[in-house]
PDB file of C-alpha atoms in Angstrom:
ATOM      1  CA  UNK A   1      67.212 222.528  32.968  1.00 54.00           C
ATOM      2  CA  UNK A   2      64.515 224.648  31.453  1.00 57.00           C
ATOM      3  CA  UNK A   3      64.719 228.341  32.605  1.00 65.00           C
ATOM      4  CA  UNK A   4      61.781 229.499  34.871  1.00 71.00           C
ATOM      5  CA  UNK A   5      59.695 232.413  33.623  1.00 70.00           C
ATOM      6  CA  UNK A   6      60.356 235.651  35.389  1.00 80.00           C
ATOM      7  CA  UNK A   7      57.798 238.517  35.853  1.00 79.00           C
ATOM      8  CA  UNK A   8      59.658 240.348  33.175  1.00 84.00           C
ATOM      9  CA  UNK A   9      59.064 237.436  30.777  1.00 79.00           C
ATOM     10  CA  UNK A  10      55.313 237.231  31.742  1.00 79.00           C
ATOM     11  CA  UNK A  11      55.005 241.044  30.969  1.00 84.00           C
ATOM     12  CA  UNK A  12      56.883 240.644  27.615  1.00 86.00           C
ATOM     13  CA  UNK A  13      54.748 237.718  26.545  1.00 86.00           C
ATOM     14  CA  UNK A  14      51.575 239.692  27.250  1.00 86.00           C
ATOM     15  CA  UNK A  15      53.044 242.658  25.339  1.00 89.00           C
ATOM     16  CA  UNK A  16      53.954 240.477  22.390  1.00 91.00           C
ATOM     17  CA  UNK A  17      50.507 238.779  22.386  1.00 92.00           C
ATOM     18  CA  UNK A  18      48.862 242.264  22.346  1.00 92.00           C
ATOM     19  CA  UNK A  19      51.033 243.308  19.412  1.00 92.00           C
ATOM     20  CA  UNK A  20      49.883 240.306  17.533  1.00 93.00           C
ATOM     21  CA  UNK A  21      46.196 240.992  18.276  1.00 94.00           C
ATOM     22  CA  UNK A  22      46.830 244.604  16.887  1.00 92.00           C
ATOM     23  CA  UNK A  23      48.489 243.048  13.745  1.00 89.00           C
ATOM     24  CA  UNK A  24      45.516 240.813  13.271  1.00 90.00           C
ATOM     25  CA  UNK A  25      42.977 243.754  13.519  1.00 89.00           C
ATOM     26  CA  UNK A  26      45.038 245.698  10.772  1.00 86.00           C
ATOM     27  CA  UNK A  27      45.083 242.484   8.663  1.00 81.00           C
ATOM     28  CA  UNK A  28      41.283 242.523   8.841  1.00 80.00           C
ATOM     29  CA  UNK A  29      41.177 246.142   8.082  1.00 76.00           C
ATOM     30  CA  UNK A  30      43.299 245.476   4.730  1.00 70.00           C
ATOM     31  CA  UNK A  31      40.988 242.632   3.756  1.00 64.00           C
ATOM     32  CA  UNK A  32      37.853 244.634   4.285  1.00 61.00           C
ATOM     33  CA  UNK A  33      39.467 247.640   2.713  1.00 55.00           C
ATOM     34  CA  UNK A  34      38.174 249.859   5.612  1.00 65.00           C
ATOM     35  CA  UNK A  35      39.288 251.009   9.020  1.00 76.00           C
ATOM     36  CA  UNK A  36      38.721 248.480  11.878  1.00 83.00           C
ATOM     37  CA  UNK A  37      38.883 250.146  15.245  1.00 88.00           C
ATOM     38  CA  UNK A  38      39.185 248.231  18.359  1.00 91.00           C
ATOM     39  CA  UNK A  39      35.556 248.895  19.016  1.00 89.00           C
ATOM     40  CA  UNK A  40      34.441 247.609  15.604  1.00 85.00           C
ATOM     41  CA  UNK A  41      36.685 244.360  16.148  1.00 90.00           C
ATOM     42  CA  UNK A  42      35.226 243.709  19.537  1.00 88.00           C
ATOM     43  CA  UNK A  43      31.713 244.111  17.967  1.00 85.00           C
ATOM     44  CA  UNK A  44      32.410 241.670  15.305  1.00 84.00           C
ATOM     45  CA  UNK A  45      33.491 239.244  18.028  1.00 85.00           C
ATOM     46  CA  UNK A  46      29.989 239.811  19.673  1.00 83.00           C
ATOM     47  CA  UNK A  47      31.382 241.363  22.973  1.00 86.00           C
ATOM     48  CA  UNK A  48      30.061 244.001  25.218  1.00 79.00           C
ATOM     49  CA  UNK A  49      32.371 246.838  26.355  1.00 82.00           C
ATOM     50  CA  UNK A  50      34.075 246.054  22.902  1.00 83.00           C
ATOM     51  CA  UNK A  51      36.657 248.917  22.647  1.00 89.00           C
ATOM     52  CA  UNK A  52      38.088 248.587  26.308  1.00 91.00           C
ATOM     53  CA  UNK A  53      38.225 244.853  25.951  1.00 92.00           C
ATOM     54  CA  UNK A  54      40.323 244.921  22.734  1.00 93.00           C
ATOM     55  CA  UNK A  55      42.328 247.876  24.107  1.00 93.00           C
ATOM     56  CA  UNK A  56      43.297 245.949  27.065  1.00 92.00           C
ATOM     57  CA  UNK A  57      44.160 242.955  25.095  1.00 93.00           C
ATOM     58  CA  UNK A  58      46.397 245.051  22.604  1.00 93.00           C
ATOM     59  CA  UNK A  59      48.331 246.918  25.426  1.00 92.00           C
ATOM     60  CA  UNK A  60      48.812 243.921  27.445  1.00 88.00           C
ATOM     61  CA  UNK A  61      46.850 244.995  30.581  1.00 88.00           C
ATOM     62  CA  UNK A  62      44.538 241.806  30.356  1.00 87.00           C
ATOM     63  CA  UNK A  63      45.235 238.223  29.093  1.00 85.00           C
ATOM     64  CA  UNK A  64      42.456 237.100  26.738  1.00 88.00           C
ATOM     65  CA  UNK A  65      41.147 233.535  27.368  1.00 84.00           C
ATOM     66  CA  UNK A  66      41.636 230.840  24.744  1.00 81.00           C
ATOM     67  CA  UNK A  67      38.204 231.137  23.595  1.00 83.00           C
ATOM     68  CA  UNK A  68      38.677 234.822  22.953  1.00 88.00           C
ATOM     69  CA  UNK A  69      42.027 234.113  21.168  1.00 88.00           C
ATOM     70  CA  UNK A  70      40.044 231.566  18.852  1.00 87.00           C
ATOM     71  CA  UNK A  71      37.268 234.213  18.201  1.00 87.00           C
ATOM     72  CA  UNK A  72      39.735 236.941  17.266  1.00 90.00           C
ATOM     73  CA  UNK A  73      41.507 234.513  14.901  1.00 88.00           C
ATOM     74  CA  UNK A  74      38.133 233.397  13.467  1.00 84.00           C
ATOM     75  CA  UNK A  75      36.958 236.916  12.764  1.00 84.00           C
ATOM     76  CA  UNK A  76      40.336 238.323  11.642  1.00 85.00           C
ATOM     77  CA  UNK A  77      41.164 235.322   9.375  1.00 83.00           C
ATOM     78  CA  UNK A  78      44.527 234.746  11.114  1.00 86.00           C
ATOM     79  CA  UNK A  79      45.847 231.433  12.488  1.00 86.00           C
ATOM     80  CA  UNK A  80      45.057 230.739  15.992  1.00 85.00           C
ATOM     81  CA  UNK A  81      48.426 229.286  16.789  1.00 84.00           C
ATOM     82  CA  UNK A  82      50.250 232.237  15.332  1.00 88.00           C
ATOM     83  CA  UNK A  83      47.981 234.636  17.291  1.00 90.00           C
ATOM     84  CA  UNK A  84      48.520 232.748  20.638  1.00 86.00           C
ATOM     85  CA  UNK A  85      52.043 231.582  20.466  1.00 85.00           C
ATOM     86  CA  UNK A  86      53.589 233.499  17.665  1.00 85.00           C
ATOM     87  CA  UNK A  87      54.334 230.295  15.823  1.00 80.00           C
ATOM     88  CA  UNK A  88      53.835 229.458  12.243  1.00 78.00           C
ATOM     89  CA  UNK A  89      52.314 231.807   9.631  1.00 77.00           C
ATOM     90  CA  UNK A  90      49.992 234.654  10.246  1.00 79.00           C
ATOM     91  CA  UNK A  91      47.518 233.754   7.844  1.00 67.00           C
ATOM     92  CA  UNK A  92      44.961 231.084   8.360  1.00 54.00           C
ATOM     93  CA  UNK A  93      45.931 227.698   6.751  1.00 45.00           C
ATOM     94  CA  UNK A  94      44.118 226.753   3.653  1.00 41.00           C
ATOM     95  CA  UNK A  95      40.769 225.341   4.354  1.00 41.00           C
ATOM     96  CA  UNK A  96      39.383 221.800   3.369  1.00 37.00           C
ATOM     97  CA  UNK A  97      35.837 221.154   4.218  1.00 39.00           C
ATOM     98  CA  UNK A  98      35.373 224.229   6.245  1.00 38.00           C
ATOM     99  CA  UNK A  99      38.179 223.577   8.524  1.00 39.00           C
ATOM    100  CA  UNK A 100      41.879 224.673   8.635  1.00 41.00           C
ATOM    101  CA  UNK A 101      43.752 221.850   6.871  1.00 43.00           C
ATOM    102  CA  UNK A 102      46.564 221.818   9.568  1.00 49.00           C
ATOM    103  CA  UNK A 103      44.204 222.096  12.521  1.00 55.00           C
ATOM    104  CA  UNK A 104      44.496 219.082  14.885  1.00 67.00           C
ATOM    105  CA  UNK A 105      40.871 219.250  15.863  1.00 59.00           C
ATOM    106  CA  UNK A 106      37.490 219.142  13.799  1.00 56.00           C
ATOM    107  CA  UNK A 107      33.975 220.122  14.664  1.00 52.00           C
ATOM    108  CA  UNK A 108      31.366 217.708  14.281  1.00 52.00           C
ATOM    109  CA  UNK A 109      27.534 217.224  14.746  1.00 54.00           C
ATOM    110  CA  UNK A 110      27.192 213.534  14.728  1.00 61.00           C
ATOM    111  CA  UNK A 111      30.019 210.685  14.958  1.00 63.00           C
ATOM    112  CA  UNK A 112      29.179 209.720  11.420  1.00 67.00           C
ATOM    113  CA  UNK A 113      30.461 213.106  10.098  1.00 63.00           C
ATOM    114  CA  UNK A 114      34.162 211.970  10.608  1.00 68.00           C
ATOM    115  CA  UNK A 115      35.904 209.045   8.899  1.00 75.00           C
ATOM    116  CA  UNK A 116      37.298 206.735  11.679  1.00 78.00           C
ATOM    117  CA  UNK A 117      40.246 206.039   9.599  1.00 80.00           C
ATOM    118  CA  UNK A 118      41.312 209.751   9.773  1.00 82.00           C
ATOM    119  CA  UNK A 119      40.008 210.975  13.122  1.00 84.00           C
ATOM    120  CA  UNK A 120      39.979 209.835  16.708  1.00 88.00           C
ATOM    121  CA  UNK A 121      37.526 210.639  19.492  1.00 87.00           C
ATOM    122  CA  UNK A 122      39.188 211.651  22.719  1.00 89.00           C
ATOM    123  CA  UNK A 123      37.000 211.505  25.771  1.00 89.00           C
ATOM    124  CA  UNK A 124      36.344 214.787  27.711  1.00 84.00           C
ATOM    125  CA  UNK A 125      35.780 214.649  31.458  1.00 83.00           C
ATOM    126  CA  UNK A 126      33.931 217.076  33.653  1.00 72.00           C
ATOM    127  CA  UNK A 127      36.779 217.948  35.878  1.00 68.00           C
ATOM    128  CA  UNK A 128      38.076 221.435  36.054  1.00 65.00           C
ATOM    129  CA  UNK A 129      41.875 221.092  36.610  1.00 67.00           C
ATOM    130  CA  UNK A 130      43.029 223.750  39.066  1.00 68.00           C
ATOM    131  CA  UNK A 131      45.929 226.054  37.582  1.00 65.00           C
ATOM    132  CA  UNK A 132      45.717 227.894  40.910  1.00 65.00           C
ATOM    133  CA  UNK A 133      46.184 226.648  44.301  1.00 64.00           C
ATOM    134  CA  UNK A 134      44.507 223.177  43.801  1.00 62.00           C
ATOM    135  CA  UNK A 135      40.906 221.962  43.931  1.00 56.00           C
ATOM    136  CA  UNK A 136      39.454 218.932  45.492  1.00 48.00           C
ATOM    137  CA  UNK A 137      38.136 216.491  42.965  1.00 47.00           C
ATOM    138  CA  UNK A 138      36.005 213.702  44.004  1.00 41.00           C
ATOM    139  CA  UNK A 139      35.114 212.121  40.680  1.00 48.00           C
ATOM    140  CA  UNK A 140      35.528 212.594  37.141  1.00 54.00           C
ATOM    141  CA  UNK A 141      32.461 212.148  34.914  1.00 58.00           C
ATOM    142  CA  UNK A 142      32.806 211.549  31.124  1.00 63.00           C
ATOM    143  CA  UNK A 143      30.913 214.000  28.918  1.00 64.00           C
ATOM    144  CA  UNK A 144      28.650 212.965  26.315  1.00 60.00           C
ATOM    145  CA  UNK A 145      30.521 214.727  23.546  1.00 72.00           C
ATOM    146  CA  UNK A 146      34.179 213.840  23.020  1.00 82.00           C
ATOM    147  CA  UNK A 147      36.757 216.034  21.317  1.00 81.00           C
ATOM    148  CA  UNK A 148      37.962 214.886  17.688  1.00 82.00           C
ATOM    149  CA  UNK A 149      41.402 215.050  16.778  1.00 86.00           C
ATOM    150  CA  UNK A 150      43.046 214.156  13.442  1.00 84.00           C
ATOM    151  CA  UNK A 151      44.919 210.780  13.474  1.00 89.00           C
ATOM    152  CA  UNK A 152      47.643 212.133  11.563  1.00 88.00           C
ATOM    153  CA  UNK A 153      48.406 214.817  14.077  1.00 87.00           C
ATOM    154  CA  UNK A 154      48.247 212.282  17.024  1.00 93.00           C
ATOM    155  CA  UNK A 155      50.685 209.900  15.218  1.00 91.00           C
ATOM    156  CA  UNK A 156      53.112 212.706  14.213  1.00 89.00           C
ATOM    157  CA  UNK A 157      53.242 213.407  18.039  1.00 91.00           C
ATOM    158  CA  UNK A 158      53.744 209.888  18.949  1.00 94.00           C
ATOM    159  CA  UNK A 159      50.280 209.881  20.875  1.00 95.00           C
ATOM    160  CA  UNK A 160      48.120 206.803  21.472  1.00 94.00           C
ATOM    161  CA  UNK A 161      44.487 207.368  21.289  1.00 92.00           C
ATOM    162  CA  UNK A 162      43.834 205.116  24.363  1.00 93.00           C
ATOM    163  CA  UNK A 163      46.066 207.187  26.535  1.00 95.00           C
ATOM    164  CA  UNK A 164      44.402 210.602  25.850  1.00 95.00           C
ATOM    165  CA  UNK A 165      41.732 212.629  27.752  1.00 91.00           C
ATOM    166  CA  UNK A 166      40.610 216.263  27.672  1.00 89.00           C
ATOM    167  CA  UNK A 167      40.172 218.281  30.699  1.00 87.00           C
ATOM    168  CA  UNK A 168      39.408 222.010  31.511  1.00 83.00           C
ATOM    169  CA  UNK A 169      41.768 224.388  33.144  1.00 84.00           C
ATOM    170  CA  UNK A 170      40.634 226.656  35.784  1.00 82.00           C
ATOM    171  CA  UNK A 171      42.650 229.764  37.348  1.00 83.00           C
ATOM    172  CA  UNK A 172      45.284 231.743  36.103  1.00 85.00           C
ATOM    173  CA  UNK A 173      48.352 230.649  37.797  1.00 88.00           C
ATOM    174  CA  UNK A 174      49.663 229.127  34.531  1.00 89.00           C
ATOM    175  CA  UNK A 175      48.996 232.136  32.405  1.00 85.00           C
ATOM    176  CA  UNK A 176      50.252 232.948  29.781  1.00 80.00           C
ATOM    177  CA  UNK A 177      50.919 229.434  28.993  1.00 84.00           C
ATOM    178  CA  UNK A 178      47.565 228.130  29.784  1.00 84.00           C
ATOM    179  CA  UNK A 179      44.480 230.384  30.226  1.00 77.00           C
ATOM    180  CA  UNK A 180      41.443 229.972  32.428  1.00 77.00           C
ATOM    181  CA  UNK A 181      38.898 227.729  30.579  1.00 74.00           C
ATOM    182  CA  UNK A 182      41.422 226.321  28.072  1.00 78.00           C
ATOM    183  CA  UNK A 183      40.688 222.747  26.895  1.00 80.00           C
ATOM    184  CA  UNK A 184      43.596 220.699  27.745  1.00 88.00           C
ATOM    185  CA  UNK A 185      44.634 217.254  26.047  1.00 92.00           C
ATOM    186  CA  UNK A 186      46.418 215.154  28.561  1.00 95.00           C
ATOM    187  CA  UNK A 187      48.670 212.049  27.445  1.00 96.00           C
ATOM    188  CA  UNK A 188      48.139 209.579  30.493  1.00 95.00           C
ATOM    189  CA  UNK A 189      51.005 207.432  28.751  1.00 95.00           C
ATOM    190  CA  UNK A 190      53.588 210.107  30.067  1.00 96.00           C
ATOM    191  CA  UNK A 191      54.000 209.626  33.836  1.00 94.00           C
ATOM    192  CA  UNK A 192      57.740 209.989  34.142  1.00 95.00           C
ATOM    193  CA  UNK A 193      58.442 213.458  34.501  1.00 95.00           C
ATOM    194  CA  UNK A 194      60.577 215.358  31.910  1.00 94.00           C
ATOM    195  CA  UNK A 195      62.267 218.323  33.486  1.00 95.00           C
ATOM    196  CA  UNK A 196      60.485 221.666  32.869  1.00 94.00           C
ATOM    197  CA  UNK A 197      57.279 220.036  31.184  1.00 95.00           C
ATOM    198  CA  UNK A 198      53.594 220.631  32.107  1.00 95.00           C
ATOM    199  CA  UNK A 199      51.699 218.014  33.719  1.00 96.00           C
ATOM    200  CA  UNK A 200      48.249 217.274  35.475  1.00 93.00           C
ATOM    201  CA  UNK A 201      49.102 216.034  38.981  1.00 93.00           C
ATOM    202  CA  UNK A 202      47.358 214.809  42.172  1.00 88.00           C
ATOM    203  CA  UNK A 203      48.916 216.260  45.166  1.00 83.00           C
ATOM    204  CA  UNK A 204      47.030 214.712  48.160  1.00 79.00           C
ATOM    205  CA  UNK A 205      43.401 215.320  47.104  1.00 77.00           C
ATOM    206  CA  UNK A 206      44.072 218.159  44.831  1.00 83.00           C
ATOM    207  CA  UNK A 207      44.476 217.940  41.156  1.00 86.00           C
ATOM    208  CA  UNK A 208      46.539 220.694  39.446  1.00 89.00           C
ATOM    209  CA  UNK A 209      48.123 221.496  36.158  1.00 92.00           C
ATOM    210  CA  UNK A 210      51.747 222.783  36.773  1.00 94.00           C
ATOM    211  CA  UNK A 211      55.115 222.985  35.131  1.00 95.00           C
ATOM    212  CA  UNK A 212      57.430 220.312  37.005  1.00 96.00           C
ATOM    213  CA  UNK A 213      61.180 220.758  37.739  1.00 96.00           C
ATOM    214  CA  UNK A 214      62.995 217.854  39.184  1.00 96.00           C
ATOM    215  CA  UNK A 215      65.260 218.405  42.123  1.00 94.00           C
ATOM    216  CA  UNK A 216      68.735 216.738  42.737  1.00 94.00           C
ATOM    217  CA  UNK A 217      67.623 215.150  46.026  1.00 94.00           C
ATOM    218  CA  UNK A 218      64.840 213.236  44.277  1.00 93.00           C
ATOM    219  CA  UNK A 219      61.931 215.729  44.922  1.00 95.00           C
ATOM    220  CA  UNK A 220      60.389 218.098  42.599  1.00 96.00           C
ATOM    221  CA  UNK A 221      59.363 221.926  42.169  1.00 96.00           C
ATOM    222  CA  UNK A 222      55.796 222.564  41.279  1.00 94.00           C
ATOM    223  CA  UNK A 223      56.056 225.777  39.254  1.00 94.00           C
ATOM    224  CA  UNK A 224      53.443 228.181  38.045  1.00 92.00           C
ATOM    225  CA  UNK A 225      54.254 230.219  35.055  1.00 91.00           C
ATOM    226  CA  UNK A 226      52.501 233.244  36.391  1.00 90.00           C
ATOM    227  CA  UNK A 227      55.254 234.749  38.794  1.00 89.00           C
ATOM    228  CA  UNK A 228      52.577 236.046  40.992  1.00 90.00           C
ATOM    229  CA  UNK A 229      52.306 232.350  42.401  1.00 91.00           C
ATOM    230  CA  UNK A 230      55.169 230.938  44.251  1.00 92.00           C
ATOM    231  CA  UNK A 231      56.846 227.743  43.733  1.00 93.00           C
ATOM    232  CA  UNK A 232      55.994 224.611  45.888  1.00 92.00           C
ATOM    233  CA  UNK A 233      58.953 222.452  46.821  1.00 94.00           C
ATOM    234  CA  UNK A 234      58.085 218.723  47.292  1.00 95.00           C
ATOM    235  CA  UNK A 235      60.711 216.816  49.263  1.00 95.00           C
ATOM    236  CA  UNK A 236      61.543 213.149  48.660  1.00 95.00           C
ATOM    237  CA  UNK A 237      59.658 211.994  51.716  1.00 94.00           C
ATOM    238  CA  UNK A 238      56.523 213.971  50.504  1.00 92.00           C
ATOM    239  CA  UNK A 239      56.731 212.360  46.898  1.00 93.00           C
ATOM    240  CA  UNK A 240      54.467 209.417  48.130  1.00 91.00           C
ATOM    241  CA  UNK A 241      51.565 211.971  48.021  1.00 88.00           C
ATOM    242  CA  UNK A 242      52.135 212.845  44.418  1.00 91.00           C
ATOM    243  CA  UNK A 243      50.697 211.131  41.380  1.00 92.00           C
ATOM    244  CA  UNK A 244      51.570 212.203  37.820  1.00 95.00           C
ATOM    245  CA  UNK A 245      48.278 211.788  35.851  1.00 93.00           C
ATOM    246  CA  UNK A 246      49.875 212.584  32.615  1.00 95.00           C
ATOM    247  CA  UNK A 247      51.494 215.319  30.572  1.00 96.00           C
ATOM    248  CA  UNK A 248      49.641 218.245  28.944  1.00 95.00           C
ATOM    249  CA  UNK A 249      50.505 218.138  25.231  1.00 93.00           C
ATOM    250  CA  UNK A 250      47.963 220.429  23.598  1.00 87.00           C
ATOM    251  CA  UNK A 251      45.795 223.413  24.578  1.00 78.00           C
ATOM    252  CA  UNK A 252      44.452 225.096  21.287  1.00 62.00           C
ATOM    253  CA  UNK A 253      48.199 224.753  20.528  1.00 53.00           C
ATOM    254  CA  UNK A 254      51.103 222.356  21.086  1.00 56.00           C
ATOM    255  CA  UNK A 255      52.855 222.648  24.447  1.00 62.00           C
TER     256      UNK A 255
END
């Protein structure tokens, strides 16, 4: 059984992320051959209150959003997955056609920009999946602009294009694993729970993104990675009110 994150784990992960942001800032300074202060990095990212914002990130006082992580990675020339999770190499992957070669996603202006033999378009839905205490969702409307993924990446992960959809996370109960506003890739082909994995679930009329632990009695524990939020135990007789929509497999980095 996968071990649950404690408050100490949560604080350690925040501090480690802050150390990587500081290291990325120093990396940028070396590339520019000049001092890059916290204020300077924030300004390069286009943010107000630049110095305090970067300082809070570096000292672990505040968790950056996924969007902020991606911006810092872009500005400093570091790999976003390394910055967010500490995985892989610090330096950004070699670029092919303006995009990191190993990036699973690719930006596009029109569908004709991408070769359908190498890229898949995954529909995005206008549903903000609660990473807090749940949010009532009445309908899901498909957005006009889908998210593109490299077919090679999907195949390596054993993912079928027709089973995938993208949703947006809302709330901080799954931090530091999933941040508020993160774009989530959900595999609807995985509805059988693997202990300790992260899923989008419907609980009554609420839709949530949570880590699920199986109970010996046939129930489950709905767990938030942020220790400030208590677990919710679902007994076997309550399982009829729970539906597994799919497993979260990516959010600007593998899960």
